[in-house]
CSV table of C-alpha atoms and ligand atoms in Angstrom, one decimal:
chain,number,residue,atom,x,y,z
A,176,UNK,CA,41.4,-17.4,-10.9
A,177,UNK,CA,42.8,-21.0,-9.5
A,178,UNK,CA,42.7,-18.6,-6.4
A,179,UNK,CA,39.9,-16.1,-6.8
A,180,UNK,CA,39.7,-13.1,-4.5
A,181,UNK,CA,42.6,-14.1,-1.8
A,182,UNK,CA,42.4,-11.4,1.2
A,183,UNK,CA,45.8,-9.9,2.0
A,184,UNK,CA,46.3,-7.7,5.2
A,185,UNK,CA,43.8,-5.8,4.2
A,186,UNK,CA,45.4,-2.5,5.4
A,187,UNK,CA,46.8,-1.7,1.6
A,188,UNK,CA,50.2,-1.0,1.1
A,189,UNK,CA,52.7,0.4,3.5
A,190,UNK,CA,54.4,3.5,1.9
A,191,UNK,CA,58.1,3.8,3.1
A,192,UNK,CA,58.2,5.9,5.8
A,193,UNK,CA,55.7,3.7,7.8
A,194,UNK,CA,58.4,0.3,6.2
A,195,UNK,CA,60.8,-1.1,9.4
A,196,UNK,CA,63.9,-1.1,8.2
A,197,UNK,CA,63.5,-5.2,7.3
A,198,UNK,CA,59.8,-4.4,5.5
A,199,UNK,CA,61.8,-2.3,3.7
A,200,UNK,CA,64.8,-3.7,2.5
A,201,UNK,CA,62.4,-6.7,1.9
A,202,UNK,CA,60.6,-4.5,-0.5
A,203,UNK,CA,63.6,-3.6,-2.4
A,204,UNK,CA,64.5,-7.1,-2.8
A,205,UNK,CA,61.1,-7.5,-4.4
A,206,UNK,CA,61.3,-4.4,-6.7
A,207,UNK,CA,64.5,-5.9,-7.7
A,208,UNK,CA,63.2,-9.2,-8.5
A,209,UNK,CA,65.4,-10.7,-6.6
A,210,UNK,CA,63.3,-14.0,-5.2
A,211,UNK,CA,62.1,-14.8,-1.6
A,212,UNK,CA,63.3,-17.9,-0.4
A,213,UNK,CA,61.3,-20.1,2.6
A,214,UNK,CA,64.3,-19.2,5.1
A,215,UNK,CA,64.5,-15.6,4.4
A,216,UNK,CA,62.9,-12.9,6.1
A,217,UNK,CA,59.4,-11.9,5.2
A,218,UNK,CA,56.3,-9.9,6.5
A,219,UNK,CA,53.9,-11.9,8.8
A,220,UNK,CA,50.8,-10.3,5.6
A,221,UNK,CA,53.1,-12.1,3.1
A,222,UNK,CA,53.4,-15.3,4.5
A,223,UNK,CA,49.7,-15.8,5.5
A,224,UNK,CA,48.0,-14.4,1.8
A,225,UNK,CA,50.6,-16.8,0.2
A,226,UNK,CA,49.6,-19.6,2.0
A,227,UNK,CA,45.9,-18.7,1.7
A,228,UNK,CA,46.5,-18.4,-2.3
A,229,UNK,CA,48.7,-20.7,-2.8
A,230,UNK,CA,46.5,-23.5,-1.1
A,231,UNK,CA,43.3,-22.1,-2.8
A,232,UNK,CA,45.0,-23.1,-6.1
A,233,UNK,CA,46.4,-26.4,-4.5
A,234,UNK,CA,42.8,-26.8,-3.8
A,235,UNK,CA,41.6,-25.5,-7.3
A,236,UNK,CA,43.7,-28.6,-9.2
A,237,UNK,CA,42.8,-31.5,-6.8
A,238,UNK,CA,38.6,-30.6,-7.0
A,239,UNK,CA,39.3,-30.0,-10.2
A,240,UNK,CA,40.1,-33.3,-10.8
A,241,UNK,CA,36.5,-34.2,-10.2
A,242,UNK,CA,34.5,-32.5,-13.0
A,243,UNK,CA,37.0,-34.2,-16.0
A,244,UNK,CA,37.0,-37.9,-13.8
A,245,UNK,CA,33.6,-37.9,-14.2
A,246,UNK,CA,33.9,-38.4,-18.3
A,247,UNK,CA,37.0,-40.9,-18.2
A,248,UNK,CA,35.7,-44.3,-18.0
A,249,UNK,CA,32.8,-42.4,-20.5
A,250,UNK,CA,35.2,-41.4,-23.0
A,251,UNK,CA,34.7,-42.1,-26.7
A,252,UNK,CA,37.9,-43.8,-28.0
A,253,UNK,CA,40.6,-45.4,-25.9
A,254,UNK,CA,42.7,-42.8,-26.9
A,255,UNK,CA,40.4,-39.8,-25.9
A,256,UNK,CA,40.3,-42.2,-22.5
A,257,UNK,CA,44.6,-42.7,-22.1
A,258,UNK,CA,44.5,-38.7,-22.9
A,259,UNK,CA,41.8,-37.5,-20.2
A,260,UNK,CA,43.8,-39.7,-17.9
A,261,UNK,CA,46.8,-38.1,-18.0
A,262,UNK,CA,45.1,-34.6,-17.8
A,263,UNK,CA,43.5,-35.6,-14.6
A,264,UNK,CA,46.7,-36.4,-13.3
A,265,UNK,CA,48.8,-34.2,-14.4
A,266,UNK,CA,46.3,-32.3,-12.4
A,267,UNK,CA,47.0,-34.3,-9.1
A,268,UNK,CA,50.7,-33.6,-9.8
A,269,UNK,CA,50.3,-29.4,-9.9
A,270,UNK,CA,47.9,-29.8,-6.6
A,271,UNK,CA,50.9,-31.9,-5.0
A,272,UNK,CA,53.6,-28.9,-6.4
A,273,UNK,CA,51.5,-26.2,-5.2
A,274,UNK,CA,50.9,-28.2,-1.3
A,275,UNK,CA,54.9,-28.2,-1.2
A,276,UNK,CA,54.9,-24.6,-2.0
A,277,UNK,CA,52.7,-24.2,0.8
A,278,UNK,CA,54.5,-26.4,3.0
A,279,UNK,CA,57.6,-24.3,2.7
A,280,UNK,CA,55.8,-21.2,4.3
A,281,UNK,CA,55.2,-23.5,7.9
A,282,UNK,CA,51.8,-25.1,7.2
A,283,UNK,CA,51.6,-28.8,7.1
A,284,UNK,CA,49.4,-30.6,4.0
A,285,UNK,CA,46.9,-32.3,6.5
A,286,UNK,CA,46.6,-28.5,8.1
A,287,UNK,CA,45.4,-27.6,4.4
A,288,UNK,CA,43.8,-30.6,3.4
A,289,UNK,CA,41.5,-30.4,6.3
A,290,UNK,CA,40.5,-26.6,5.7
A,291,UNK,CA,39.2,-27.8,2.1
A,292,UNK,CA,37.4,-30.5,3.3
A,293,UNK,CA,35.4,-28.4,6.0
A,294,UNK,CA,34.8,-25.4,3.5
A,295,UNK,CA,37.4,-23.2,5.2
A,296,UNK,CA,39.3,-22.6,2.7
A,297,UNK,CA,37.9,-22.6,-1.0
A,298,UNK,CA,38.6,-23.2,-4.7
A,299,UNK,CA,38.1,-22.1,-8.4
A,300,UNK,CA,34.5,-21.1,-8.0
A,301,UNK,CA,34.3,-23.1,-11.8
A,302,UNK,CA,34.7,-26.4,-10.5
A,303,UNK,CA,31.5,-26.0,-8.6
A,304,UNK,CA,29.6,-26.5,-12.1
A,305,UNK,CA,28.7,-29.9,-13.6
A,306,UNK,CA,30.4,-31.6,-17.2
A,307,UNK,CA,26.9,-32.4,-18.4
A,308,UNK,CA,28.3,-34.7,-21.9
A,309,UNK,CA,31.6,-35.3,-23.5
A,310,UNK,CA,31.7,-32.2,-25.1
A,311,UNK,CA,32.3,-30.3,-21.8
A,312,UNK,CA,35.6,-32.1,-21.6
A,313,UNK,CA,36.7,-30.1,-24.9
A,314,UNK,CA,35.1,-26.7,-23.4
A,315,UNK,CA,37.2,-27.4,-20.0
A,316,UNK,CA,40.4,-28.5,-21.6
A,317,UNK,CA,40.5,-24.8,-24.1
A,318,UNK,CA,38.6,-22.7,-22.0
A,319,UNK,CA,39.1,-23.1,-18.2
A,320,UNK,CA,42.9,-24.4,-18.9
A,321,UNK,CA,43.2,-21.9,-21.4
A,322,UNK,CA,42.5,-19.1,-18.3
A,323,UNK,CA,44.0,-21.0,-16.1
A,324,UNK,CA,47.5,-20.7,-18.3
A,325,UNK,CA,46.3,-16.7,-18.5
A,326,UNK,CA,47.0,-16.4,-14.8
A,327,UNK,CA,49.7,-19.1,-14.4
A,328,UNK,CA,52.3,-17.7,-17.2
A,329,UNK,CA,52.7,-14.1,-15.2
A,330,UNK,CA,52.9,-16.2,-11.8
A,331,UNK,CA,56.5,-17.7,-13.2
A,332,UNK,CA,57.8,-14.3,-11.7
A,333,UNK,CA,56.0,-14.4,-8.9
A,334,UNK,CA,58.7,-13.1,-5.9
A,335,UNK,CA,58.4,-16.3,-4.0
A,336,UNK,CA,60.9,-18.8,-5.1
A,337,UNK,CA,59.3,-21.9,-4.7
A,338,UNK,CA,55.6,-20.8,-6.0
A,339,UNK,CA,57.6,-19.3,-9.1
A,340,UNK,CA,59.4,-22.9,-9.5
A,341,UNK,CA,56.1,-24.6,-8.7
A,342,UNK,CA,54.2,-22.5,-12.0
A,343,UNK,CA,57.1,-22.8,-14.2
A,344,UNK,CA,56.6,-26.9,-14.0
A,345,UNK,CA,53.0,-26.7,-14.1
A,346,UNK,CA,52.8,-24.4,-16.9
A,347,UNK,CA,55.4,-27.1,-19.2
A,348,UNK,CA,52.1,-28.9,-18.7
A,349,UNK,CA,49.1,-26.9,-19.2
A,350,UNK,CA,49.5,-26.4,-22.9
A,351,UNK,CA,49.1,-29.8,-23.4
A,352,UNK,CA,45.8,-29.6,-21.6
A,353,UNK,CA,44.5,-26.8,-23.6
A,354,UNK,CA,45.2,-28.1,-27.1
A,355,UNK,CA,43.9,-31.7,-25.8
A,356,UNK,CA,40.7,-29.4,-25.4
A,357,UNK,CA,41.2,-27.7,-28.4
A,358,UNK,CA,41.0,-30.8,-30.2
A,359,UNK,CA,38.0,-32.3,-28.8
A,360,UNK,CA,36.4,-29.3,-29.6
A,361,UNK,CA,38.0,-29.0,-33.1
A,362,UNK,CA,36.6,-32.8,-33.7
A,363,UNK,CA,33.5,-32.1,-32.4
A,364,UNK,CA,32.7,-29.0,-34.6
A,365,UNK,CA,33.4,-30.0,-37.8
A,366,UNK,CA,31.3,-33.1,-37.2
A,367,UNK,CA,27.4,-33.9,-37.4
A,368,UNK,CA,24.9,-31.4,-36.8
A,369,UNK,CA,24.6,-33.3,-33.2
A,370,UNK,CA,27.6,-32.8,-32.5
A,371,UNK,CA,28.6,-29.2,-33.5
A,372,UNK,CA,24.8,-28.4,-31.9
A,373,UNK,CA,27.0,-30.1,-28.1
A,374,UNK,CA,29.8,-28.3,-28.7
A,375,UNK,CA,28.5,-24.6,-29.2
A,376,UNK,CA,26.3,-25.7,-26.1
A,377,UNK,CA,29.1,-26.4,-24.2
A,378,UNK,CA,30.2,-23.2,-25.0
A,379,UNK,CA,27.5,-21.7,-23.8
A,380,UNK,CA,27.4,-23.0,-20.6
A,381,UNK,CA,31.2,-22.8,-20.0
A,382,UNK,CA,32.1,-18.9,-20.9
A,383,UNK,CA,30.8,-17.0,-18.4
A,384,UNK,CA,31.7,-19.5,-15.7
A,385,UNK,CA,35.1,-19.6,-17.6
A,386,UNK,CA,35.0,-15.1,-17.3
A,387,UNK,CA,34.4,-15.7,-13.6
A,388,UNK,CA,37.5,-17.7,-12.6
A,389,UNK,CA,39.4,-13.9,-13.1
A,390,UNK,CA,37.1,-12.8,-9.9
A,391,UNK,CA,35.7,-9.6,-10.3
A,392,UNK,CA,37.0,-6.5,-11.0
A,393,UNK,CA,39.6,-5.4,-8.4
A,394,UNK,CA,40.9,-2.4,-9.1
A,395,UNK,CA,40.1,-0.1,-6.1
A,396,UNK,CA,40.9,-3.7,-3.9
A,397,UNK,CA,43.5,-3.0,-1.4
A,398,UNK,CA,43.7,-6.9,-0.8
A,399,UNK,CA,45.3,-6.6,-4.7
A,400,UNK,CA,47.3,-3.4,-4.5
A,401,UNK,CA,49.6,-5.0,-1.4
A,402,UNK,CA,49.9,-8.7,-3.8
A,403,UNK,CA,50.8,-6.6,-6.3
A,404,UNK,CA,53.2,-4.5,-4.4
A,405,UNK,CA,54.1,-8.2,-3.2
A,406,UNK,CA,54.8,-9.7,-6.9
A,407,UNK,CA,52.4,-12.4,-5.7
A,408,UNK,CA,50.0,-10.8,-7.9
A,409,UNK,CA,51.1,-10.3,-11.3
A,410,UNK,CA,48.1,-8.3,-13.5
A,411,UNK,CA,45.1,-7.1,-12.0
A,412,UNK,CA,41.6,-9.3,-12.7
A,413,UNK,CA,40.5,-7.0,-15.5
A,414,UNK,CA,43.7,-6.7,-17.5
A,415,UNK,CA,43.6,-11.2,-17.1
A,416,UNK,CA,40.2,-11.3,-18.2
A,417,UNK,CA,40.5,-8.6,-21.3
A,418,UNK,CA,43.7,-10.6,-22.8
A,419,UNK,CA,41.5,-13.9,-22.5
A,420,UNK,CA,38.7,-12.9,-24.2
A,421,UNK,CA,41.0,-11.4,-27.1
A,422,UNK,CA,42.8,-14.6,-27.6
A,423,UNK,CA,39.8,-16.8,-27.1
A,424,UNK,CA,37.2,-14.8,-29.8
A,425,UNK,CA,39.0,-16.0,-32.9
A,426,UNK,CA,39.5,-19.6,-31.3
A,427,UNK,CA,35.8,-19.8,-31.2
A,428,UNK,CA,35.4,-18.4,-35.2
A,429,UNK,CA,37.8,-20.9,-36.4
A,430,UNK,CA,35.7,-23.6,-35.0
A,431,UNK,CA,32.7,-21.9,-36.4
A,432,UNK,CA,31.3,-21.4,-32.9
A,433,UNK,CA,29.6,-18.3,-31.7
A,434,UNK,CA,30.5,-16.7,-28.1
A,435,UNK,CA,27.1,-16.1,-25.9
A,436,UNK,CA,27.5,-12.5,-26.0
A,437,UNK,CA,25.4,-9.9,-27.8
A,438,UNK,CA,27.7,-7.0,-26.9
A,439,UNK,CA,31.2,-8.9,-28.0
A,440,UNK,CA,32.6,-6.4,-30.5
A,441,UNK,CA,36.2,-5.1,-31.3
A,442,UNK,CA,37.4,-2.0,-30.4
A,443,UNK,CA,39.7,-0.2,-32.0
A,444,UNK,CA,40.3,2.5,-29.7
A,445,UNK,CA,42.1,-0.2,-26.7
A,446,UNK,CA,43.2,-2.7,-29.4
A,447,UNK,CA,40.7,-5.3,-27.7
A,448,UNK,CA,37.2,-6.7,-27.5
A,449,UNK,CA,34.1,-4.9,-25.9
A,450,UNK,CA,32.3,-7.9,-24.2
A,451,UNK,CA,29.7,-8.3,-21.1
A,452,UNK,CA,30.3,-8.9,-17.7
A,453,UNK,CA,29.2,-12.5,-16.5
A,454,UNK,CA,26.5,-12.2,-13.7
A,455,UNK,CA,28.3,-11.5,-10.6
A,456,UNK,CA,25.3,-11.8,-8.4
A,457,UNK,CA,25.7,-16.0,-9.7
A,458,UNK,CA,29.5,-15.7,-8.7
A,459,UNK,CA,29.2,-14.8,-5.4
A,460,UNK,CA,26.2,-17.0,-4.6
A,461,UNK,CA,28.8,-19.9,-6.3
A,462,UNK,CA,31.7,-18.8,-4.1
A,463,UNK,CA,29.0,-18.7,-0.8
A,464,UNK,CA,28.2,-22.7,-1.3
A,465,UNK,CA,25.0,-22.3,-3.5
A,466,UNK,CA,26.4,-23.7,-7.0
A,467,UNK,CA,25.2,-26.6,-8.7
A,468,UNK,CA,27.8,-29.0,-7.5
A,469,UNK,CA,29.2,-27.3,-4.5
A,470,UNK,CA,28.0,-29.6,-2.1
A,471,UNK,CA,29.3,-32.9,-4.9
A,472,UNK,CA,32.8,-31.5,-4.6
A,473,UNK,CA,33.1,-31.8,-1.0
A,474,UNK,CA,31.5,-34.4,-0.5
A,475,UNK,CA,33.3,-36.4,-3.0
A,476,UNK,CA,36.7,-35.2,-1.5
A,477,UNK,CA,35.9,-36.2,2.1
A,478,UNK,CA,34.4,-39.4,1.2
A,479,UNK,CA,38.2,-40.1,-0.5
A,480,UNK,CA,40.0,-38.6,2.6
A,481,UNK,CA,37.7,-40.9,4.8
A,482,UNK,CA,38.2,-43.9,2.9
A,483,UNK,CA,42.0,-43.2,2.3
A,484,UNK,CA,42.4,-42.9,5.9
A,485,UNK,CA,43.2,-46.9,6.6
A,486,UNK,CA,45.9,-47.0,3.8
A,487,UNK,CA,47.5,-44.0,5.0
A,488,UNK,CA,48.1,-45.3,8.4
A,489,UNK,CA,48.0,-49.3,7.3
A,490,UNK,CA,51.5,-47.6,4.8
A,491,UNK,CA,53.0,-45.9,7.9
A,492,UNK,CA,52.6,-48.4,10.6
A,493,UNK,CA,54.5,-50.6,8.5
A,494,UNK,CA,57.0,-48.2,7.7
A,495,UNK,CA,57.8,-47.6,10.8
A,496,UNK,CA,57.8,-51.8,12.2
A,497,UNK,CA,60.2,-52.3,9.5
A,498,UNK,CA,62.0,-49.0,10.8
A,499,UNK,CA,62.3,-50.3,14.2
A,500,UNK,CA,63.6,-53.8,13.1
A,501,UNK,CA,66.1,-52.4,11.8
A,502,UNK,CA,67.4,-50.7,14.8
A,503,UNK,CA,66.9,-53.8,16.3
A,504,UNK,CA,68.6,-55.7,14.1
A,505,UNK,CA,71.7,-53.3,13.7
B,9,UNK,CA,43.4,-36.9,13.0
B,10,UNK,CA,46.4,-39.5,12.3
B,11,UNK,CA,49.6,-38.9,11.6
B,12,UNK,CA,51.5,-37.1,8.5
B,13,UNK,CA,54.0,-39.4,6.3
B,14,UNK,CA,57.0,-37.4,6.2
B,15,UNK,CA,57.8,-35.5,3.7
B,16,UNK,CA,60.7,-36.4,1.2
B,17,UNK,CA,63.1,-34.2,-1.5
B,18,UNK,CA,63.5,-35.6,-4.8
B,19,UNK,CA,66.3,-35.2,-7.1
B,20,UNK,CA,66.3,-36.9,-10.6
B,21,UNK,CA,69.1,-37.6,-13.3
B,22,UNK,CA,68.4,-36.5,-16.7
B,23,UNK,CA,68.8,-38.4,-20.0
B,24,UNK,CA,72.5,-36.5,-20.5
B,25,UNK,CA,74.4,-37.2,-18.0
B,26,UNK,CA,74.0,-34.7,-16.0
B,27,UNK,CA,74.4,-34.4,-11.8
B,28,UNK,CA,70.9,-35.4,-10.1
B,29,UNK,CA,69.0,-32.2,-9.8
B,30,UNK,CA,66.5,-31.3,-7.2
B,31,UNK,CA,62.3,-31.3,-8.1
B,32,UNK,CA,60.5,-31.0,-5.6
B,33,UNK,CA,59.4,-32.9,-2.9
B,34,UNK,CA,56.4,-35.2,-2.0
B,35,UNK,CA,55.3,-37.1,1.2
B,36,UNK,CA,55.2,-40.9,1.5
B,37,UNK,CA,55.6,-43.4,4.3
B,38,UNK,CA,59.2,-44.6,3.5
B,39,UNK,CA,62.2,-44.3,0.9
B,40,UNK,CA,60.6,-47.2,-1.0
B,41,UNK,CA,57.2,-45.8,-1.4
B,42,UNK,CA,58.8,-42.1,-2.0
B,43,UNK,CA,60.7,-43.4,-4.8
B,44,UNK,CA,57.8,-45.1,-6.5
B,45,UNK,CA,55.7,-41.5,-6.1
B,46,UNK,CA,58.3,-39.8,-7.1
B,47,UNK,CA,58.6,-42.1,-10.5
B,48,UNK,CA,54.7,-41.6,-11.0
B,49,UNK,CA,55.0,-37.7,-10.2
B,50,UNK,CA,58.2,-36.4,-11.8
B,51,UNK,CA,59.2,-38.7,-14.5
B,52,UNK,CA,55.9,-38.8,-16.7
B,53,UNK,CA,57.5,-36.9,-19.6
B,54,UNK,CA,60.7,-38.8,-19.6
B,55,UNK,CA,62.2,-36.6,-17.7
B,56,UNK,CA,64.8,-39.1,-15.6
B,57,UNK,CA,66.7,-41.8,-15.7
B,58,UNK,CA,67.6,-42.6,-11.8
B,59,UNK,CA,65.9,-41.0,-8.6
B,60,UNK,CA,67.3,-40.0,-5.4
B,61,UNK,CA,65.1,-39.3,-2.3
B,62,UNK,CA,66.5,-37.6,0.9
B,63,UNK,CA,64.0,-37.2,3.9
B,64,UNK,CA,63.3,-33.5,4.1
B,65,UNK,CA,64.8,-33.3,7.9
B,66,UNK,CA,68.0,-34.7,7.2
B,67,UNK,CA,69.3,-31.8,5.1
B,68,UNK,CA,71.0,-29.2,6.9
B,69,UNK,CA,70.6,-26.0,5.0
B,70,UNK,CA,73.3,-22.9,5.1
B,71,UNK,CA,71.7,-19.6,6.7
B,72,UNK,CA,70.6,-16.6,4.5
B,73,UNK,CA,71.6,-14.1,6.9
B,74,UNK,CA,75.1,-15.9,6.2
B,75,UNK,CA,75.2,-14.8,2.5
B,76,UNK,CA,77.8,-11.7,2.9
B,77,UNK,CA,80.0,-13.5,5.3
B,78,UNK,CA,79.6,-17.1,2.8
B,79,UNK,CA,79.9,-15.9,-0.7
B,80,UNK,CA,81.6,-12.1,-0.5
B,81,UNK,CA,84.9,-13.3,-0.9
B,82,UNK,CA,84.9,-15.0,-4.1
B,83,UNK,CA,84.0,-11.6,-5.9
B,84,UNK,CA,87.2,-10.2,-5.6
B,85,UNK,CA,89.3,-13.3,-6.8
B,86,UNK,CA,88.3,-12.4,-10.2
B,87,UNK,CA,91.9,-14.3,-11.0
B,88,UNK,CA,90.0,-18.0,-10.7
B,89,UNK,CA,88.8,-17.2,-14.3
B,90,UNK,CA,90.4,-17.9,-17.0
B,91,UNK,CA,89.1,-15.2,-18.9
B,92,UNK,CA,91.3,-12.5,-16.2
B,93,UNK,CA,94.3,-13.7,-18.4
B,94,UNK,CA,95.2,-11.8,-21.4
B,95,UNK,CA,97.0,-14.5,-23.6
B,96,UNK,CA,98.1,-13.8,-27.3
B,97,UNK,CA,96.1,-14.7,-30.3
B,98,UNK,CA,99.5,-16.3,-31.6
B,99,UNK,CA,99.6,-19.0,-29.0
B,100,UNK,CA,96.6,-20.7,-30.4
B,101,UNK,CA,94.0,-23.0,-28.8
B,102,UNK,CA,94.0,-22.1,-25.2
C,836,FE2,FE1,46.5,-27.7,-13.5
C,837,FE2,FE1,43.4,-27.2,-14.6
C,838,FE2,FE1,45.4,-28.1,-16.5
């Protein structure tokens, strides 16, 4: 998802008898939904995965930032321009949540920032694929927001108190960022052979990508079965992926658009669609560095922490003369 | 690598008169600039009305190990409510 394969302790989950008394009673505060506060106690496994996943998707909302800026000064209308806009920064804003939600857990936002920009850390492998024509901005806005609010919604339970509080904000948002999508795509469909011929292309190129941001299938993964245990997981890849594609199929009819997939067909039998894996062999080469824009991304972000770095300081050193004149003064 | 601004909590009061209510946080160099971030970040929806911002080390937090010893012995003073009172429907408006 936002944060796509995040590696827990890796040692699966601890059944009681092997829980110290404080791993346990931290469990049952879990199983009883009761939330885990920054100054509480908590397992050395469930501090680092959250900051791990919790930065990936702080990560995941700043890059992608980049693939939707690159259409606003291009956009159609003025209006299509003020509403791309205030996407993209909405976007900054659930980055900025998410890096407090980090912060809590003892890791400071230059600690985080500077593990993105040397590839340490990563993000949404989707971001690493290019917006090609204005129609992309419609395919990103219903269908990558649109997963994105598939993983997000169950994360408003999440056990930790301020991630939970960080989702519930975010996700007040993200529905505006899916119909704004929605719409583009709407407009773009019923229009001129051109443009309906952009938007099913779009689709095209967007769905399996969009399939991908789930991660593989992790059912046998022990890294899942303890962030489950944890409540920091929520649903498992498959059952994420498997409610996306049922909600997303008639979407795509209404617009009169037709999902790349041969094999899509309902099933009765599980009350959901039949569809075909996206090519995991792509995934993994995306998530190793190789995609199409992998090396954009980063560069792009470092060249704005770089350039950044003489208003940051220019802000602080002032900040801190008018701080001492006051002293001085007083 | 230079150095961090500190980081600021925000708290924001609503359209309804409410009590400022805490939002998050964000950093910034000084209480002006925090106050303008916190504007552009957590009042895009209308959300507020007036902003406070508190630098994140000047709040002094209770302890969570202190909860039993803090909050236990308001449980059993179940007489603070009004609704321990059983007053007669007679009486009226209460
Ligand atoms: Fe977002
Ligand atoms: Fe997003
Ligand atoms: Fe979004």
């Amino acid at each position: 998802m936002y944060a796509q394969m995040v590696k827990s302790t890796g040692e699966g989950v601890k059944s009681r008898d092997e829980m110290s008394p404080e791993e346990a009673a931290f469990q049952d505060r879990i199983d009883q939904d009761i939330k885990i506060e920054p100054k509480d106690w908590m397992p050395e496994g469930y501090r680092k995965t959250l900051i791990r996943q919790i930065g990936q998707h702080a990560h995941s909302e700043i890059v992608g930032q980049l693939p939707e800026g690159n259409w606003i000064t291009r956009a159609p209308t003025l209006e299509r321009k003020a509403i791309l806009l205030a996407k993209v920064q909405d976007e900054a804003g659930h980055g900025l949540y998410l890096y407090c939600a980090a912060e809590t857990l003892g890791v400071s936002r230059d600690e985080l920032t500077e593990d993105l920009l040397s590839g340490r850390m990563k993000y949404s492998s989707i971001f690493n694929y290019p917006t090609l024509n204005w129609a992309d901005m419609g395919a990103v806005g219903w269908l990558v927001d649109g997963a994105a609010i598939m993983n997000q919604v169950p994360l408003q339970r999440t056990s930790f108190g301020p991630y939970s509080r960080a989702m519930i904000r975010i996700c007040k948002e993200e529905s505006f960022h899916q119909r704004q999508g929605y719409d583009i795509m709407m407009k773009m469909a019923q229009g001129t052979e051109a443009q309906k011929k952009m938007a099913q292309d779009a689709l095209n190129r967007t769905w399996y990508p969009a399939l991908m941001m789930f991660g593989p299938s992790d059912k046998d993964s022990v890294h899942s079965a303890q962030s489950l245990a944890w409540k920091i997981k929520i649903d498992t890849n498959d059952e994420l992926r498997q409610r996306f594609v049922d909600q997303t199929v008639p979407q795509a009819e209404y617009l009169g658009l037709t999902i790349p997939d041969e094999n899509l067909k309902w099933n009765d039998e599980k009350g959901g669609y039949d569809f075909s894996q996206p090519d995991w062999e792509e995934f993994f080469d995306v998530v190793r560095g190789n995609g199409p824009c992998n090396v954009d991304r980063l560069a792009a972000r470092n060249k704005a922490w770089d350039d950044g770095a003489w208003v940051r300081d220019g802000l602080l050193a002032h900040a801190e003369k008018r701080a001492a004149r006051k002293t001085a003064a007083e | 690598m230079s150095k961090e601004w500190p980081l600021w909590e925000i708290f924001i009061r609503g359209q309804h008169g409410l009590s400022h209510r805490h939002v998050g946080s964000l950093h910034a160099p000084d209480a002006e600039m925090a106050i303008k971030n916190a504007r552009d970040v957590y009042t895009r929806r209308n959300e507020g009305q007036s902003i406070w911002v508190v630098e994140a080390k000047h709040i002094s937090a209770s302890n969570p190990s202190d909860k039993g010893p803090m909050y236990e012995p308001s449980e059993s003073k179940v007489y603070r409510h009004p609704t321990f009172f059983d007053i007669p429907e007679d009486v009226g408006a209460m």
